[in-house]
Amino acid sequence: MARTVSDENAGPLADVRVLECGQGVAVGQLGKLFVDAGADVIKVEPVGGDRLRRVAATVEVPEGEDGALFRFLGAGKRSIIGRLDDERVTSLLPGVDVVIEDGDPDLDIDALRAAHPRVVVVSISPYGRSGPWAGRPATDLTLQAESGGLQFRGPTDRPPIQAGGLITEFLGALFAAAPTLAAVLEVQAGGDGTHLDVSIHDVMALAGSNHLDLVHQLAGSPEVGPPVRTLDTPGIERAADGLVAFNTNAGHMMQMFLLMIGHPDLMDDPVYLSLNERLAMGPTWQSMIDTWTTAHTVDEIVQSAVELRVPVAPCHDGASIVTDEQLVAREAFVTGADGFVRPRPPYRLDGRRLEPADEVPRPGAHDAEVGPSTWSARSTSASGSMDDLSAVRSMPNGRPLEGLLVVDLTSWWVGTLTTQFLGRLGADVVHVEGPGRPDGMRLTGKMFARTEAWWEYGHMFAAVDTDRRAIAVDLASEDGREVLWRLIERADFLVENFAPRVAESWGLTHEAVLARNPGIVYLRMPAFGLDGPWRDRPAFAQTIEPMSTMSSITGYPDGKPVSKGGLPDPVGGSTGAWAAMVAHAERLRTGRGVAVESVMLEAAVNVSAQPALEFLAHGTTMGRHGNRSSHAAPQGVYPSVADGEWVAVSVVDDAQWRSLAGLIGGDALAADPRFATHGDRFAAHDELDALLAAWTVSRRADAAADELVAAGVPAGSCRDPRTLRRHPQYVGRGVFETVDHPVLGAIEVPGQPYRQPGMETWITRPAPTFGQHNTEVLREAGFTPEEIAGLEAAGVIADRPRDL
């Protein structure tokens, strides 16, 4: 089964060859993921280079140099000038494993696949290559708007706020990564190539909406007013010397917070334990928080919260994160030979840190050395050559992990998303919960329950826990741990995301698991890592966001940072899936199991790298700019004629400005020399915002967006996340799939965020009920009916949570 590679110390993907034929963050990030794992990546650029080379948030990039973000994403690649349809580039295709492209409308995907049936083609574009909105102009802001992610973020007295940092493009790459590598490994095993048509808009339906559409369905789909903004209190708060973030989602966390700030008398007061009640108190409650937090330093607050087990973190910006004690202890930033400091890849294999590449090529630096002989041709597919596209389409390989068993010990969104990836790629995933410790996502749906089994109504569980079976086993008991070990001995993957002390209390160290099953991939997903001073601290998105700098670039300049709304979970979950697949490739290469560590904080730091990169490269600190952007002007979110409806608009070049100006102000505005350049428009942003708002406020949001898009201007209506399944592009691409849940009935949840030939649907199973597959799974593991009955009688296994 093992592949042979001459260098035992080569990276897991040392025999993978990638052509990166596109511009921007999404394409560059996917290429970087392959470089980090050892692949040979050739970047094909236009004359003048990728436009990302000239992007920076805090400085002007000097002519002939590259911005810090491009240096981070472009290191370790070779660069040639050309296009995918150039003769020289085409001559490389017989030796290529992966082609990454950005939705080029002139590229004939069908012809490319017919000529090169072994190649895995990955298209990453705003709306994908199919559906009524394919080719529609878009930016990070307008994609956030159209996918429902803007409407619930930010203070209620201002327009909804974007998540800073080009987050949609990074997530587009991360959600494409694991399926791409799975397809490559399938080809190497004798299968055929395929085409993954990845839509960033589709990705954000899974990653950016918090699945509020399903909340609406479970509530009976009532008529709705404007969406409610998601606010936390306490959330990100001012300390004496900076900012600090808390998470008090659970009642006991809030009680400990009240104790910490000097109000033990309120610990059992239901008013203070209710988020809505605290929000309603407004300044009165905020003053209680501020009185205590502003009298203490960030370090003092963190120490006090840790002692009381209140999830807490400093709110870092690009300047402070590089001295964070946990990241320093884990050497999460590394200095290259060129002196450039960048984050390391956020996962380790067998305890080994991956070293990021150093050299960043100038455009066309490798023109002279790259040609037809650069890569030898791959052998033809084991299934035979393909004379036409119909033959390729007749052999779908959308489930390349079929036959592999995943034991899933994860909880909450981040870990469950990782195993959902593996399940949708064909693996048999068995989710293990405890009779007294159900997945926390189950426990959020009591308000929607129509039966006594209210734990089946958690909307996040129903949306993210699809594509697996479920058992409930008491791992606190010796018999329960024996059940788990029997499963592990048969498994191909084991995945867990508890604080390290929890898994290790069950004996599940990397060493112990690989001793029992030397061929397993054991993925551990601790929030902060398996070592360092923060090793055993609890974490949630509300603390990872600020600690990673995500929050520092989200919000208004005159306000506090704003949480993005859970985005570290899909970032960490998709990174975990990628790490699992890289480890699987390493297992195929060496024939041995792999111990993997994928760290949620470090994954977020990699995605939100720009604040640290710009500080380290230029000494400048990125701030919060509301809905504006350094590379688009005007850009913002503007009111419409309807209350609660907003229009997002983004102008990234002079041609788009002229189109916008002609639409809202006629020829005179289009010709006004005061707004001729990007710099001019950025300087006059307030004036242009007023002009745009005066135009949008007389129109419905979707109508205004359609007018702007028809003129070639990126724009989007801020969609209501509660009715996202009705979006015409999601309908056109079949993103939402109907599944028949045994308790909830027919519900619609998103499938995979890409289209693939031969794959009409992705969801193989609805989310399981609690302990639904106890008997089935244990019999497969070799337990007799009598043994299973005994385990049930002893309470070791159960089909309903204990004490609920």
Coordinates of N, CA and C in Angstrom, one line a residue, residues 576-683:
G576 N -7.8 21.3 10.4 CA -7.7 20.0 11.0 C -7.9 18.9 9.9
A577 N -8.9 19.1 9.0 CA -9.1 18.2 7.9 C -7.9 18.1 7.0
W578 N -7.3 19.3 6.7 CA -6.1 19.3 5.8 C -5.0 18.6 6.5
A579 N -4.8 18.8 7.8 CA -3.7 18.1 8.5 C -3.9 16.6 8.5
A580 N -5.2 16.2 8.7 CA -5.5 14.8 8.7 C -5.1 14.2 7.3
M581 N -5.4 14.9 6.2 CA -5.2 14.4 4.9 C -3.7 14.4 4.6
V582 N -2.9 15.4 5.1 CA -1.5 15.4 4.9 C -0.9 14.2 5.6
A583 N -1.4 13.9 6.8 CA -0.9 12.8 7.6 C -1.2 11.5 6.9
H584 N -2.4 11.4 6.3 CA -2.8 10.2 5.5 C -1.8 10.0 4.3
A585 N -1.4 11.1 3.7 CA -0.5 11.0 2.6 C 0.9 10.5 3.1
E586 N 1.3 11.0 4.3 CA 2.5 10.5 4.9 C 2.4 9.0 5.3
R587 N 1.3 8.6 5.7 CA 1.1 7.2 6.0 C 1.3 6.3 4.8
L588 N 0.7 6.8 3.7 CA 0.8 6.1 2.4 C 2.2 6.1 1.9
R589 N 3.0 7.1 2.2 CA 4.4 7.2 1.8 C 5.3 6.3 2.5
T590 N 5.0 6.2 3.9 CA 6.0 5.4 4.7 C 5.4 4.1 5.2
G591 N 4.1 3.9 5.1 CA 3.5 2.7 5.6 C 3.4 2.7 7.1
R592 N 3.6 3.8 7.8 CA 3.5 3.9 9.2 C 2.4 4.9 9.6
G593 N 1.8 4.7 10.8 CA 0.9 5.7 11.4 C 1.5 7.0 11.7
V594 N 0.7 8.0 11.9 CA 1.2 9.4 12.1 C 0.5 10.0 13.3
A595 N 1.3 10.7 14.2 CA 0.7 11.5 15.3 C 0.7 12.9 14.8
V596 N -0.5 13.5 14.8 CA -0.8 14.8 14.3 C -1.3 15.7 15.4
E597 N -0.8 17.0 15.4 CA -1.3 18.0 16.3 C -1.6 19.2 15.4
S598 N -2.9 19.6 15.4 CA -3.4 20.8 14.7 C -4.0 21.7 15.7
V599 N -3.5 23.0 15.8 CA -3.8 23.9 16.9 C -4.7 25.0 16.4
M600 N -5.8 25.1 17.1 CA -6.8 26.1 16.7 C -6.3 27.5 16.7
L601 N -5.6 27.9 17.8 CA -5.0 29.3 17.8 C -4.1 29.5 16.7
E602 N -3.2 28.6 16.4 CA -2.2 28.8 15.4 C -2.8 28.8 14.0
A603 N -3.9 28.0 13.8 CA -4.6 28.1 12.5 C -5.2 29.5 12.3
A604 N -5.8 30.1 13.4 CA -6.3 31.4 13.3 C -5.2 32.4 13.0
V605 N -4.1 32.3 13.6 CA -3.0 33.2 13.4 C -2.5 33.1 12.0
N606 N -2.5 31.9 11.4 CA -2.1 31.8 10.0 C -3.1 32.5 9.0
V607 N -4.4 32.4 9.3 CA -5.4 33.1 8.5 C -5.4 34.6 8.7
S608 N -5.2 35.0 10.0 CA -5.1 36.4 10.3 C -3.7 36.9 10.5
A609 N -2.9 36.5 9.5 CA -1.4 36.7 9.6 C -1.1 38.2 9.3
Q610 N -1.9 38.9 8.5 CA -1.5 40.2 8.0 C -1.1 41.2 9.1
P611 N -1.9 41.3 10.2 CA -1.5 42.3 11.2 C -0.1 42.1 11.7
A612 N 0.3 40.8 12.0 CA 1.6 40.5 12.5 C 2.6 40.7 11.4
L613 N 2.3 40.3 10.2 CA 3.3 40.4 9.1 C 3.6 41.9 8.8
E614 N 2.6 42.7 8.8 CA 2.9 44.1 8.5 C 3.7 44.8 9.7
F615 N 3.4 44.4 10.9 CA 4.1 45.0 12.0 C 5.6 44.5 11.9
L616 N 5.8 43.2 11.7 CA 7.1 42.7 11.7 C 7.9 43.2 10.5
A617 N 7.3 43.4 9.4 CA 8.0 43.9 8.2 C 8.2 45.4 8.1
H618 N 7.2 46.2 8.7 CA 7.2 47.6 8.5 C 7.1 48.4 9.8
G619 N 6.9 47.7 10.9 CA 6.7 48.4 12.2 C 5.4 49.1 12.3
T620 N 4.4 48.8 11.5 CA 3.1 49.5 11.4 C 2.1 48.6 12.0
T621 N 1.0 49.2 12.6 CA 0.0 48.4 13.2 C -1.4 48.6 12.5
M622 N -1.9 47.5 12.0 CA -3.2 47.5 11.3 C -4.3 47.8 12.4
G623 N -5.2 48.6 12.0 CA -6.3 49.0 12.9 C -7.7 48.6 12.4
R624 N -8.7 49.1 12.9 CA -10.1 48.9 12.5 C -10.6 50.0 11.7
H625 N -11.2 49.7 10.6 CA -11.7 50.8 9.6 C -13.1 50.6 9.2
G626 N -13.9 50.0 10.1 CA -15.3 49.8 9.8 C -15.4 48.9 8.6
N627 N -16.2 49.3 7.6 CA -16.3 48.6 6.4 C -15.4 49.0 5.2
R628 N -14.5 49.9 5.5 CA -13.6 50.4 4.5 C -12.4 49.5 4.3
S629 N -11.7 49.7 3.3 CA -10.5 48.9 2.9 C -9.4 49.7 2.3
S630 N -8.2 49.3 2.6 CA -7.1 50.1 2.0 C -6.9 49.9 0.5
H631 N -7.6 48.9 -0.1 CA -7.4 48.6 -1.5 C -8.7 48.8 -2.3
A632 N -9.7 49.4 -1.6 CA -11.0 49.7 -2.3 C -11.6 51.0 -1.8
A633 N -12.0 51.9 -2.7 CA -12.6 53.1 -2.3 C -13.4 53.7 -3.5
P634 N -14.7 54.0 -3.2 CA -15.3 53.8 -1.9 C -15.7 52.4 -1.6
Q635 N -15.7 52.0 -0.4 CA -16.2 50.7 0.1 C -17.0 50.9 1.4
G636 N -18.2 50.3 1.4 CA -18.9 50.4 2.7 C -20.2 49.7 2.6
V637 N -21.0 49.8 3.7 CA -22.3 49.2 3.8 C -23.3 50.4 4.0
Y638 N -24.3 50.5 3.1 CA -25.1 51.7 3.0 C -26.6 51.3 3.2
P639 N -27.4 52.3 3.7 CA -28.8 52.0 4.0 C -29.6 51.8 2.7
S640 N -30.8 51.2 2.8 CA -31.7 51.0 1.7 C -33.0 51.7 2.2
V641 N -34.0 51.6 1.3 CA -35.3 52.2 1.7 C -36.0 51.4 2.7
A642 N -35.7 50.1 2.9 CA -36.3 49.2 3.9 C -35.5 49.2 5.2
D643 N -36.2 49.2 6.3 CA -35.5 49.1 7.6 C -34.8 47.8 7.7
G644 N -33.5 47.8 8.1 CA -32.7 46.6 8.4 C -32.1 46.0 7.1
E645 N -32.4 46.6 5.9 CA -31.7 46.1 4.7 C -30.6 47.0 4.4
W646 N -29.4 46.4 4.0 CA -28.2 47.2 3.7 C -27.6 46.7 2.4
V647 N -26.8 47.6 1.8 CA -26.2 47.3 0.5 C -24.7 47.5 0.7
A648 N -23.9 46.4 0.4 CA -22.4 46.5 0.4 C -21.9 46.8 -1.0
V649 N -21.0 47.8 -1.0 CA -20.4 48.2 -2.3 C -18.9 48.3 -2.2
S650 N -18.2 47.9 -3.2 CA -16.7 47.8 -3.2 C -16.2 48.3 -4.5
V651 N -15.4 49.3 -4.6 CA -14.8 49.8 -5.9 C -13.3 49.6 -5.8
V652 N -12.8 48.7 -6.6 CA -11.4 48.3 -6.5 C -10.5 48.9 -7.6
D653 N -11.1 49.5 -8.7 CA -10.2 50.1 -9.7 C -10.9 51.3 -10.3
D654 N -10.2 51.9 -11.2 CA -10.7 53.2 -11.8 C -11.9 52.9 -12.7
A655 N -11.9 51.8 -13.4 CA -13.0 51.5 -14.3 C -14.3 51.3 -13.5
Q656 N -14.2 50.6 -12.4 CA -15.4 50.4 -11.6 C -15.9 51.8 -11.0
W657 N -14.9 52.6 -10.7 CA -15.4 53.9 -10.2 C -16.1 54.7 -11.2
R658 N -15.6 54.7 -12.4 CA -16.3 55.5 -13.5 C -17.7 54.9 -13.7
S659 N -17.9 53.6 -13.6 CA -19.2 53.0 -13.8 C -20.1 53.4 -12.6
L660 N -19.6 53.3 -11.4 CA -20.4 53.7 -10.3 C -20.8 55.2 -10.3
A661 N -19.8 56.0 -10.6 CA -20.0 57.5 -10.7 C -21.1 57.8 -11.7
G662 N -21.0 57.2 -12.9 CA -22.0 57.4 -13.9 C -23.4 57.0 -13.5
L663 N -23.5 56.0 -12.7 CA -24.8 55.5 -12.3 C -25.4 56.4 -11.2
I664 N -24.6 56.8 -10.3 CA -25.2 57.6 -9.2 C -25.1 59.1 -9.3
G665 N -24.2 59.6 -10.2 CA -24.0 61.0 -10.4 C -23.9 61.5 -11.8
G666 N -23.9 60.6 -12.7 CA -23.8 61.0 -14.1 C -22.4 61.4 -14.6
D667 N -22.3 61.9 -15.8 CA -21.0 62.2 -16.4 C -20.2 63.1 -15.6
A668 N -20.8 64.1 -14.9 CA -20.1 65.1 -14.2 C -19.3 64.5 -13.0
L669 N -19.9 63.5 -12.3 CA -19.2 62.9 -11.2 C -18.1 62.0 -11.8
A670 N -18.4 61.3 -12.8 CA -17.4 60.4 -13.4 C -16.2 61.1 -13.9
A671 N -16.4 62.4 -14.3 CA -15.2 63.1 -14.8 C -14.6 64.0 -13.7
D672 N -15.1 64.0 -12.5 CA -14.6 64.9 -11.5 C -13.2 64.6 -11.1
P673 N -12.2 65.5 -11.4 CA -10.8 65.1 -11.1 C -10.5 64.9 -9.7
R674 N -11.4 65.3 -8.8 CA -11.1 65.1 -7.3 C -11.1 63.6 -7.0
F675 N -11.7 62.8 -7.8 CA -11.9 61.4 -7.5 C -11.2 60.5 -8.5
A676 N -10.2 61.0 -9.2 CA -9.7 60.3 -10.4 C -8.9 59.0 -10.0
T677 N -8.3 59.0 -8.9 CA -7.4 57.9 -8.5 C -7.9 57.3 -7.2
H678 N -7.4 56.1 -7.0 CA -7.8 55.4 -5.7 C -7.4 56.3 -4.5
G679 N -6.2 56.8 -4.5 CA -5.8 57.7 -3.4 C -6.7 58.9 -3.2
D680 N -7.1 59.5 -4.3 CA -8.1 60.6 -4.3 C -9.4 60.2 -3.6
R681 N -9.9 59.0 -4.0 CA -11.2 58.6 -3.5 C -11.1 58.2 -2.1
F682 N -10.0 57.6 -1.7 CA -9.8 57.2 -0.3 C -9.8 58.4 0.6
A683 N -9.1 59.5 0.1 CA -9.0 60.7 0.9 C -10.4 61.4 1.0

